[in-house]
Amino acid sequence: MDHQELWKTVLGEIELQISRPNFLTWFKNSQLVDKNEKEGIALVGLPNNFAKEWIKNRYHKIILGSLRNIDGSIKYVNYVVVNHNTPVQVPKQSRKPKDAELTEEKNNTPITELRVDPKTNLNPKYTFDTFVVGSSNELACAAVNAVIDNVGKKYNPLFIYGGVGLGKTHLLQAAGNVVMEKYKGKVNVLYVTSEKFVNDVVWALRNKRAEDMKKKYRNVDMLIIDDIQFIGGKPATELEFFYTFNALYENNKQIILSSDRPPAAIPTLEERLRSRFEGGMIADVAYPDYEMRLAILKTKAHSHNVEIDEKTLEYIATKVQRNIREVEGVLNKVLFYEQYKNEKIDLKKLDDIINETAQLSPKNITANEIIKTVSDFYEISQVDLTDRGRKQEVVEPRQVAMFLLREILKLSYPNIGEKMGKRDHTTVIHAYEKISKEITTNSALNQKILLIKERLFKNV
Ligand code: ADP
Ligand code: MG
């Protein structure tokens, strides 16, 4: 049995012992790097430090057990971060969600795309006038503005990350538009999706047109690549990107990147690229709170020149929480019914619209689901999570659960306290504030919360 086969069999065993979401999250890109027959040591490779630490702390026993079951000569397991790994094929899904996201992006591209400037790929519909700034995106906005005023000199690269539909593309495009206007075209901007970049690289390789590729990407003053996570794991593209990146960087040209997750969490990204990304400024866009969703709805309604009943907007802002794209989708439907069909939208109709547009909105998410998802993620029992025991390892999961109950469901502090083992509301406030503060500096914690939210919202 070679390493790959052995590992596949081991994964098969592990999969039976842990939940599927946990399996996919942590083992998707694992591999058996080496096996020292003489000393009986297996070396397991993980894509990044975060995954390595997590797996070592949580799954070591399971891994060792499964390895020994299959290969009795193994006595120890060590873990390493593998920079350039070929991902192990996990049956079903694994790459699917990415493709789905890309398609979603395309389907949502409206006809105004026609006005995109082919030289820059900038769409004038994305402006700062229509972009609402709130607590969830203010850091990212401030960073973008600093870059606009100091192209290539201040934060380079600027790396913006956050979940789907939270405004990354809007922000990046708006930045490009402002730079074009502010510097009267003297600063050349080029915006591409990473999909486009990949296609260009493939095309250039196939047609031996590397020079064209260079010309296109290295003669710009500001290169914006959207959804950079998709270049991870494609060696030729990563290499080309690495050269492009260095060429631009060394000439003080501005690079702005977006991704659905921080560099450390792009599993297939080569280490040297990751460290380049981390060398600049990293800012996140988070889930918008109620006030912000309402402000966005008002801005959008205003830009369509229509008056919509305040109560309706408030209702939408309360119900649709998952992302701004969905908030917008619901609003567009309401506008459609009111303007073109002249139908008055009552509460029942509004509910229908919300249900069909924002199918996965957290209206379906209950406190119990949050508690269950958190305990499943941390692999502790729900009893331990909500119990009054004081075990050190349940402190973080508990605080995270309280934080999410507040953030997603807006439950009152006493109510959360009640659900979490009859704790005092001051304990809940403390937990909420602690986690809110910590996620801005502790990227591992932030990453965990993103992963938990992803499970909740995607129902994986
Ligand atoms: P992402 O690139 O993060 O997936 P988009 O930039 O495509 O998200 O945003 C999705 C939709 O939500 C777009 O129509 C965008 O205009 C809108 N949107 C996102 N954030 C904001 C915001 N802060 N203010 C106004 N509109 C926003
Ligand atoms: Mg986008």
Coordinates of C-alpha atoms and ligand atoms in Angstrom, one line a residue:
M1 CA 0.0 0.0 0.0
D2 CA 1.5 3.4 -0.9
H3 CA 1.1 6.5 1.3
Q4 CA -1.8 7.8 -0.6
E5 CA -3.8 4.5 -0.5
L6 CA -3.0 4.1 3.2
W7 CA -4.2 7.6 4.0
K8 CA -7.3 7.1 2.0
T9 CA -8.2 4.0 4.0
V10 CA -7.4 5.9 7.2
L11 CA -9.7 8.7 6.1
G12 CA -12.4 6.2 5.5
E13 CA -12.1 5.1 9.1
I14 CA -11.9 8.6 10.5
E15 CA -15.0 9.7 8.5
L16 CA -17.0 7.1 10.4
Q17 CA -15.9 8.5 13.7
I18 CA -16.6 12.2 13.4
S19 CA -19.3 14.3 11.9
R20 CA -19.2 15.0 8.2
P21 CA -18.8 18.8 8.5
N22 CA -15.9 18.3 10.9
F23 CA -14.4 15.7 8.6
L24 CA -14.7 18.0 5.6
T25 CA -13.4 21.0 7.4
W26 CA -10.3 19.4 8.8
F27 CA -9.4 16.4 6.7
K28 CA -10.2 17.7 3.2
N29 CA -6.6 18.7 2.5
S30 CA -4.7 16.3 4.7
Q31 CA -2.2 13.8 3.5
L32 CA 0.3 11.2 4.6
V33 CA 3.6 12.8 3.8
D34 CA 5.9 10.1 5.1
K35 CA 6.2 6.9 7.0
N36 CA 9.3 5.9 8.8
E37 CA 9.2 2.1 8.8
K38 CA 12.0 1.6 11.2
E39 CA 10.8 3.9 13.9
G40 CA 7.1 3.5 13.2
I41 CA 6.5 7.2 12.7
A42 CA 3.8 8.5 10.4
L43 CA 4.0 12.1 9.2
V44 CA 0.7 13.7 8.5
G45 CA 0.7 16.9 6.4
L46 CA -1.9 19.7 6.9
P47 CA -2.3 22.8 4.8
N48 CA -1.7 25.4 7.5
N49 CA -0.8 25.9 11.0
F50 CA -4.4 26.5 12.2
A51 CA -5.5 23.1 10.8
K52 CA -2.3 21.4 12.2
E53 CA -2.9 22.7 15.7
W54 CA -6.5 21.9 15.7
I55 CA -6.0 18.4 14.4
K56 CA -3.2 17.6 16.7
N57 CA -5.2 18.7 19.7
R58 CA -8.5 17.1 18.8
Y59 CA -8.0 14.2 16.5
H60 CA -4.7 12.8 17.4
K61 CA -6.1 9.7 19.1
I62 CA -8.5 8.9 16.3
I63 CA -5.7 9.4 13.7
L64 CA -3.2 7.2 15.6
G65 CA -5.9 4.6 16.2
S66 CA -7.0 4.4 12.6
L67 CA -3.4 4.3 11.3
R68 CA -2.5 1.5 13.6
N69 CA -5.6 -0.5 12.7
I70 CA -4.5 -0.5 9.1
D71 CA -0.8 -0.5 9.5
G72 CA 0.3 -2.2 12.7
S73 CA 3.9 -1.0 12.3
I74 CA 2.9 2.6 13.1
K75 CA 3.5 3.8 16.7
Y76 CA 3.6 7.5 16.5
V77 CA 2.2 10.3 14.5
N78 CA 3.8 13.7 13.8
Y79 CA 2.2 16.6 12.0
V80 CA 3.7 19.1 9.6
V81 CA 2.4 22.0 7.5
V82 CA 2.8 21.2 3.8
N83 CA 3.2 24.2 1.6
H84 CA 2.4 22.8 -1.7
N85 CA 0.1 19.9 -1.3
T86 CA -1.9 18.0 -3.8
P87 CA -5.3 17.8 -2.1
V88 CA -6.4 14.4 -1.3
Q89 CA -9.7 13.7 -3.1
V90 CA -12.5 13.4 -0.7
P91 CA -15.6 11.8 -2.2
K92 CA -18.4 14.1 -3.2
Q93 CA -18.4 17.8 -2.6
S94 CA -15.0 19.1 -1.8
R95 CA -14.7 21.5 -4.8
K96 CA -18.3 21.9 -5.4
P97 CA -19.2 24.8 -3.2
K98 CA -16.6 26.9 -4.9
D99 CA -18.0 26.3 -8.3
A100 CA -21.5 27.0 -7.0
E101 CA -20.3 30.3 -5.7
L102 CA -18.8 31.2 -9.0
T103 CA -22.1 30.5 -10.8
E104 CA -24.0 32.4 -8.2
E105 CA -21.8 35.4 -8.9
K106 CA -22.5 35.1 -12.6
N107 CA -26.2 34.8 -12.3
N108 CA -26.3 37.8 -10.2
T109 CA -24.4 40.0 -12.6
P110 CA -27.0 42.4 -13.9
I111 CA -27.4 43.9 -17.3
T112 CA -25.5 47.0 -16.2
E113 CA -22.5 44.8 -16.8
L114 CA -22.7 46.1 -20.3
R115 CA -21.3 49.4 -19.2
V116 CA -18.2 47.8 -17.8
D117 CA -15.1 49.6 -19.1
P118 CA -13.2 46.8 -21.0
K119 CA -9.9 48.4 -20.3
T120 CA -10.2 48.4 -16.5
N121 CA -13.1 46.0 -16.1
L122 CA -14.6 48.5 -13.7
N123 CA -18.4 48.8 -13.5
P124 CA -19.5 52.4 -12.8
K125 CA -22.5 51.2 -10.9
Y126 CA -20.3 50.5 -7.9
T127 CA -19.7 53.7 -6.1
F128 CA -19.2 54.8 -2.6
D129 CA -22.4 56.9 -2.7
T130 CA -24.4 53.7 -2.6
F131 CA -22.1 51.9 -0.2
V132 CA -23.1 51.9 3.5
V133 CA -20.4 52.0 6.0
G134 CA -21.0 50.4 9.4
S135 CA -19.3 48.5 12.1
S136 CA -19.0 45.4 10.0
N137 CA -17.0 47.0 7.2
E138 CA -15.5 50.2 8.6
L139 CA -12.0 48.8 8.9
A140 CA -12.0 47.5 5.4
C141 CA -13.4 50.9 4.2
A142 CA -10.8 52.9 6.0
A143 CA -8.1 50.7 4.6
V144 CA -9.5 51.1 1.1
N145 CA -9.6 54.9 1.5
A146 CA -6.1 55.0 2.7
V147 CA -5.0 53.1 -0.4
I148 CA -7.0 55.4 -2.7
D149 CA -5.1 58.4 -1.2
N150 CA -1.7 56.7 -1.2
V151 CA -1.7 54.3 -4.2
G152 CA 1.1 51.7 -3.8
K153 CA 2.5 53.5 -0.7
K154 CA 0.5 52.7 2.3
Y155 CA -1.0 49.3 2.6
N156 CA 0.4 46.9 0.0
P157 CA -1.1 44.5 -0.7
L158 CA -4.4 45.2 0.8
F159 CA -6.2 42.0 1.5
I160 CA -10.0 42.2 2.2
Y161 CA -11.8 39.1 3.2
G162 CA -15.3 38.0 4.3
G163 CA -18.2 35.8 3.4
V164 CA -20.2 35.8 0.2
G165 CA -22.5 38.8 -0.5
L166 CA -21.0 41.0 2.1
G167 CA -19.8 43.8 -0.3
K168 CA -16.2 42.9 -1.2
T169 CA -16.7 43.3 -4.9
H170 CA -18.6 46.5 -4.4
L171 CA -15.8 47.9 -2.3
L172 CA -13.0 46.9 -4.6
Q173 CA -14.8 48.2 -7.7
A174 CA -15.7 51.4 -6.0
A175 CA -12.0 51.9 -5.1
G176 CA -11.0 51.3 -8.7
N177 CA -13.6 53.8 -9.9
V178 CA -12.5 56.5 -7.5
V179 CA -8.9 56.1 -8.3
M180 CA -9.6 56.4 -12.1
E181 CA -11.5 59.6 -11.4
K182 CA -9.3 61.1 -8.8
Y183 CA -6.1 60.7 -10.8
K184 CA -7.8 61.4 -14.1
G185 CA -6.7 58.2 -15.6
K186 CA -3.0 58.7 -14.8
V187 CA -3.1 55.7 -12.5
N188 CA -3.9 52.6 -14.5
V189 CA -6.3 50.3 -12.8
L190 CA -7.1 46.8 -13.7
Y191 CA -9.8 44.7 -12.0
V192 CA -10.0 41.0 -12.6
T193 CA -11.7 38.1 -10.9
S194 CA -9.2 35.3 -10.1
E195 CA -11.2 33.2 -12.5
K196 CA -10.2 35.6 -15.3
F197 CA -6.6 35.6 -14.1
V198 CA -6.5 31.9 -14.2
N199 CA -8.0 31.8 -17.7
D200 CA -5.4 34.3 -18.9
V201 CA -2.6 32.3 -17.5
V202 CA -3.9 29.1 -19.1
W203 CA -4.4 30.8 -22.4
A204 CA -0.9 32.3 -22.3
L205 CA 0.7 29.0 -21.5
R206 CA -1.2 27.2 -24.2
N207 CA -0.6 29.8 -26.9
K208 CA 3.0 30.6 -25.8
R209 CA 2.0 34.2 -25.3
A210 CA 3.6 34.8 -21.9
E211 CA 4.7 38.3 -23.1
D212 CA 1.1 39.4 -23.6
M213 CA 0.3 38.2 -20.2
K214 CA 3.1 40.2 -18.7
K215 CA 2.2 43.3 -20.6
K216 CA -1.3 43.1 -19.5
Y217 CA -0.7 42.6 -15.8
R218 CA 2.6 44.2 -15.1
N219 CA 1.9 47.6 -16.7
V220 CA -0.8 48.6 -14.3
D221 CA -0.5 50.9 -11.3
M222 CA -3.2 49.2 -9.4
L223 CA -4.1 45.6 -9.8
I224 CA -7.3 44.3 -8.1
I225 CA -7.9 40.6 -8.0
D226 CA -11.3 39.5 -6.7
D227 CA -11.8 36.2 -4.9
I228 CA -8.2 35.2 -4.9
Q229 CA -8.9 32.0 -3.0
F230 CA -9.6 30.4 -6.4
I231 CA -6.0 30.6 -7.5
G232 CA -4.9 28.4 -4.6
G233 CA -3.8 24.9 -5.6
K234 CA -3.1 25.7 -9.3
P235 CA 0.7 25.7 -9.4
A236 CA 1.2 27.3 -12.8
T237 CA -1.2 30.1 -11.9
E238 CA 0.2 30.6 -8.5
L239 CA 3.7 30.9 -10.0
E240 CA 2.6 33.4 -12.6
F241 CA 0.8 35.3 -9.9
F242 CA 3.8 35.3 -7.7
Y243 CA 5.9 36.8 -10.4
T244 CA 3.3 39.4 -11.2
F245 CA 2.9 40.2 -7.6
N246 CA 6.6 40.7 -7.1
A247 CA 7.1 42.8 -10.2
L248 CA 4.3 45.1 -9.2
Y249 CA 5.2 45.2 -5.6
E250 CA 8.8 46.0 -6.3
N251 CA 7.7 48.9 -8.4
N252 CA 5.5 50.3 -5.7
K253 CA 2.3 49.4 -7.6
Q254 CA -0.8 48.8 -5.6
I255 CA -2.2 45.4 -5.2
I256 CA -5.7 44.8 -3.7
L257 CA -7.0 41.3 -3.2
S258 CA -10.2 39.9 -1.9
S259 CA -11.1 36.5 -0.6
D260 CA -13.8 34.7 1.2
R261 CA -11.3 33.9 4.0
P262 CA -8.1 35.1 5.5
P263 CA -4.8 34.0 3.8
A264 CA -4.0 31.6 6.6
A265 CA -7.2 29.7 5.9
I266 CA -6.8 29.2 2.1
P267 CA -5.8 25.6 2.4
T268 CA -4.1 25.2 -0.9
L269 CA -2.2 28.4 -1.0
E270 CA 1.6 28.2 -1.3
E271 CA 3.4 29.4 1.8
R272 CA 5.4 32.1 0.0
L273 CA 2.2 33.6 -1.4
R274 CA 0.5 33.5 1.9
S275 CA 3.4 35.3 3.6
R276 CA 3.3 38.0 0.8
F277 CA -0.4 38.5 1.5
E278 CA 0.1 38.6 5.2
G279 CA 2.9 41.2 4.7
G280 CA 0.4 43.9 3.9
M281 CA -2.8 45.0 5.4
I282 CA -5.6 42.5 6.1
A283 CA -9.1 43.7 6.8
D284 CA -12.3 41.8 7.1
V285 CA -15.9 42.5 6.2
A286 CA -18.3 40.9 8.7
Y287 CA -21.9 40.1 8.8
P288 CA -23.9 43.4 8.9
D289 CA -26.0 44.1 12.0
Y290 CA -29.6 45.1 11.9
E291 CA -29.0 48.8 11.8
M292 CA -26.7 48.4 8.9
R293 CA -29.1 46.1 7.0
L294 CA -31.8 48.7 7.4
A295 CA -29.5 51.5 6.3
I296 CA -28.6 49.5 3.2
L297 CA -32.3 48.9 2.4
K298 CA -33.0 52.6 2.7
T299 CA -30.1 53.5 0.5
K300 CA -31.1 51.0 -2.1
A301 CA -34.8 52.1 -2.1
H302 CA -33.6 55.7 -2.3
S303 CA -31.4 54.9 -5.3
H304 CA -34.4 53.4 -7.1
N305 CA -36.3 56.6 -6.3
V306 CA -39.1 54.8 -4.5
E307 CA -40.7 55.2 -1.2
I308 CA -41.2 52.0 0.7
D309 CA -43.0 51.8 3.9
E310 CA -40.6 52.0 6.8
K311 CA -42.2 49.0 8.5
T312 CA -41.6 46.9 5.4
L313 CA -38.0 47.8 5.4
E314 CA -37.6 47.1 9.1
Y315 CA -39.3 43.7 8.6
I316 CA -36.9 42.7 5.8
A317 CA -33.9 43.9 7.9
T318 CA -35.0 41.8 10.8
K319 CA -35.7 38.7 8.8
V320 CA -33.0 38.6 6.2
Q321 CA -29.7 38.3 8.0
R322 CA -27.4 36.2 6.0
N323 CA -26.0 38.6 3.5
I324 CA -26.5 41.8 1.7
R325 CA -27.1 40.2 -1.6
E326 CA -30.2 38.5 -0.2
V327 CA -31.4 41.7 1.5
E328 CA -31.1 43.3 -1.9
G329 CA -32.8 40.4 -3.7
V330 CA -35.8 40.7 -1.4
L331 CA -36.0 44.5 -1.9
N332 CA -35.9 44.1 -5.6
K333 CA -38.8 41.7 -5.6
V334 CA -40.8 44.0 -3.4
L335 CA -40.1 46.8 -5.8
F336 CA -41.1 44.7 -8.7
Y337 CA -44.5 43.8 -7.1
E338 CA -45.2 47.3 -6.0
Q339 CA -44.0 49.2 -9.1
Y340 CA -44.8 47.0 -12.0
K341 CA -47.6 44.9 -10.8
N342 CA -49.1 47.5 -8.6
E343 CA -49.6 45.1 -5.8
K344 CA -49.6 46.1 -2.2
I345 CA -47.4 43.9 -0.2
D346 CA -48.9 42.7 2.9
L347 CA -47.1 40.8 5.6
K348 CA -48.0 37.4 4.2
K349 CA -46.8 38.3 0.8
L350 CA -43.6 39.7 2.3
D351 CA -43.0 36.5 4.1
D352 CA -43.4 34.6 0.9
I353 CA -40.9 36.8 -0.9
I354 CA -38.4 36.4 1.9
N355 CA -38.8 32.7 2.0
E356 CA -38.3 32.2 -1.7
T357 CA -35.5 34.7 -2.0
A358 CA -33.6 34.1 1.2
Q359 CA -34.2 30.4 1.6
L360 CA -31.3 29.9 3.9
S361 CA -31.8 32.9 6.0
P362 CA -31.5 32.4 9.7
K363 CA -35.1 32.7 10.2
N364 CA -34.8 28.9 10.3
I365 CA -32.0 29.0 12.7
T366 CA -33.0 28.4 16.3
A367 CA -31.1 28.8 19.5
N368 CA -30.9 25.0 19.7
E369 CA -29.3 24.8 16.3
I370 CA -26.7 27.3 17.3
I371 CA -26.0 25.3 20.5
K372 CA -25.8 22.1 18.6
T373 CA -23.6 23.4 15.8
V374 CA -21.2 25.0 18.3
S375 CA -20.9 21.8 20.4
D376 CA -20.5 19.7 17.3
F377 CA -17.8 22.0 16.0
Y378 CA -15.9 21.8 19.2
E379 CA -16.8 18.1 19.6
I380 CA -18.1 18.5 23.1
S381 CA -21.6 17.4 24.3
Q382 CA -24.4 19.9 24.4
V383 CA -24.6 19.1 28.1
D384 CA -21.0 20.1 28.7
L385 CA -21.6 23.3 26.7
T386 CA -24.6 24.5 28.7
D387 CA -23.8 22.8 32.0
R388 CA -22.4 24.7 34.9
G389 CA -19.2 22.7 35.0
R390 CA -15.9 24.7 35.0
K391 CA -13.7 22.6 32.7
Q392 CA -11.2 24.9 31.0
E393 CA -11.8 23.4 27.5
V394 CA -15.4 24.4 27.5
V395 CA -14.8 28.1 28.2
E396 CA -14.2 29.2 24.7
P397 CA -17.1 27.1 23.1
R398 CA -19.4 28.5 25.7
Q399 CA -18.5 32.0 25.1
V400 CA -18.7 31.5 21.4
A401 CA -22.2 30.0 21.7
M402 CA -23.3 33.0 23.8
F403 CA -21.8 35.4 21.3
L404 CA -23.5 33.7 18.4
L405 CA -26.9 33.6 20.1
R406 CA -26.6 37.3 20.6
E407 CA -25.2 38.2 17.2
I408 CA -27.4 36.0 15.0
L409 CA -30.6 35.8 17.0
K410 CA -30.4 39.1 18.9
L411 CA -31.7 37.3 22.0
S412 CA -31.6 39.3 25.2
Y413 CA -28.7 38.7 27.6
P414 CA -31.0 37.2 30.3
N415 CA -32.6 34.9 27.7
I416 CA -29.2 33.7 26.5
G417 CA -28.2 33.2 30.2
E418 CA -31.3 31.1 30.7
K419 CA -30.6 28.9 27.7
M420 CA -26.9 28.5 28.6
G421 CA -27.5 26.7 31.9
K422 CA -29.2 29.4 33.8
R423 CA -26.2 31.8 33.9
D424 CA -26.4 35.3 35.0
H425 CA -26.9 37.9 32.3
T426 CA -23.6 39.7 33.3
T427 CA -21.7 36.5 32.4
V428 CA -23.3 36.6 29.0
I429 CA -22.5 40.3 28.5
H430 CA -18.9 39.5 29.5
A431 CA -18.7 36.6 27.0
Y432 CA -20.3 38.7 24.2
E433 CA -17.9 41.6 24.7
K434 CA -14.9 39.4 25.1
I435 CA -15.5 37.5 21.9
S436 CA -16.4 40.6 19.9
K437 CA -13.2 42.2 20.9
E438 CA -11.0 39.1 20.5
I439 CA -12.1 38.3 17.0
T440 CA -10.6 41.5 15.8
T441 CA -7.1 40.5 16.9
N442 CA -7.2 36.7 17.2
S443 CA -7.5 35.4 13.7
A444 CA -7.8 31.7 14.7
L445 CA -10.8 32.5 16.8
N446 CA -12.3 34.6 14.0
Q447 CA -11.7 31.7 11.7
K448 CA -13.5 29.3 13.9
I449 CA -16.5 31.6 14.1
L450 CA -16.6 32.0 10.4
L451 CA -16.5 28.2 10.0
I452 CA -19.3 27.8 12.5
K453 CA -21.4 30.4 10.8
E454 CA -20.8 28.8 7.5
R455 CA -22.2 25.6 8.9
L456 CA -25.2 27.3 10.3
F457 CA -26.0 29.3 7.2
K458 CA -25.3 26.6 4.7
N459 CA -26.8 23.8 6.7
V460 CA -23.9 21.6 6.0
Ligands
ADP1 P1 -19.2 40.0 -2.3 O1 -18.3 40.4 -3.4 O2 -18.6 40.2 -0.9 O3 -19.7 38.6 -2.4 P2 -20.9 42.0 -3.3 O4 -19.9 43.2 -3.4 O5 -21.2 41.4 -4.6 O6 -20.4 40.9 -2.3 O7 -22.2 42.5 -2.7 C1 -23.5 41.9 -2.9 C2 -24.5 43.0 -3.1 O8 -24.7 43.7 -1.9 C3 -24.1 44.0 -4.1 O9 -25.2 44.3 -4.9 C4 -23.6 45.2 -3.3 O10 -23.9 46.4 -4.0 C5 -24.5 45.1 -2.1 N1 -23.8 45.6 -0.9 C6 -22.8 44.9 -0.2 N2 -22.4 45.6 0.8 C7 -23.0 46.8 0.8 C8 -23.0 48.0 1.6 N3 -22.2 48.1 2.6 N4 -23.8 49.0 1.2 C9 -24.6 48.9 0.1 N5 -24.7 47.8 -0.7 C10 -23.9 46.8 -0.3
MG2 MG -17.6 39.3 -4.9

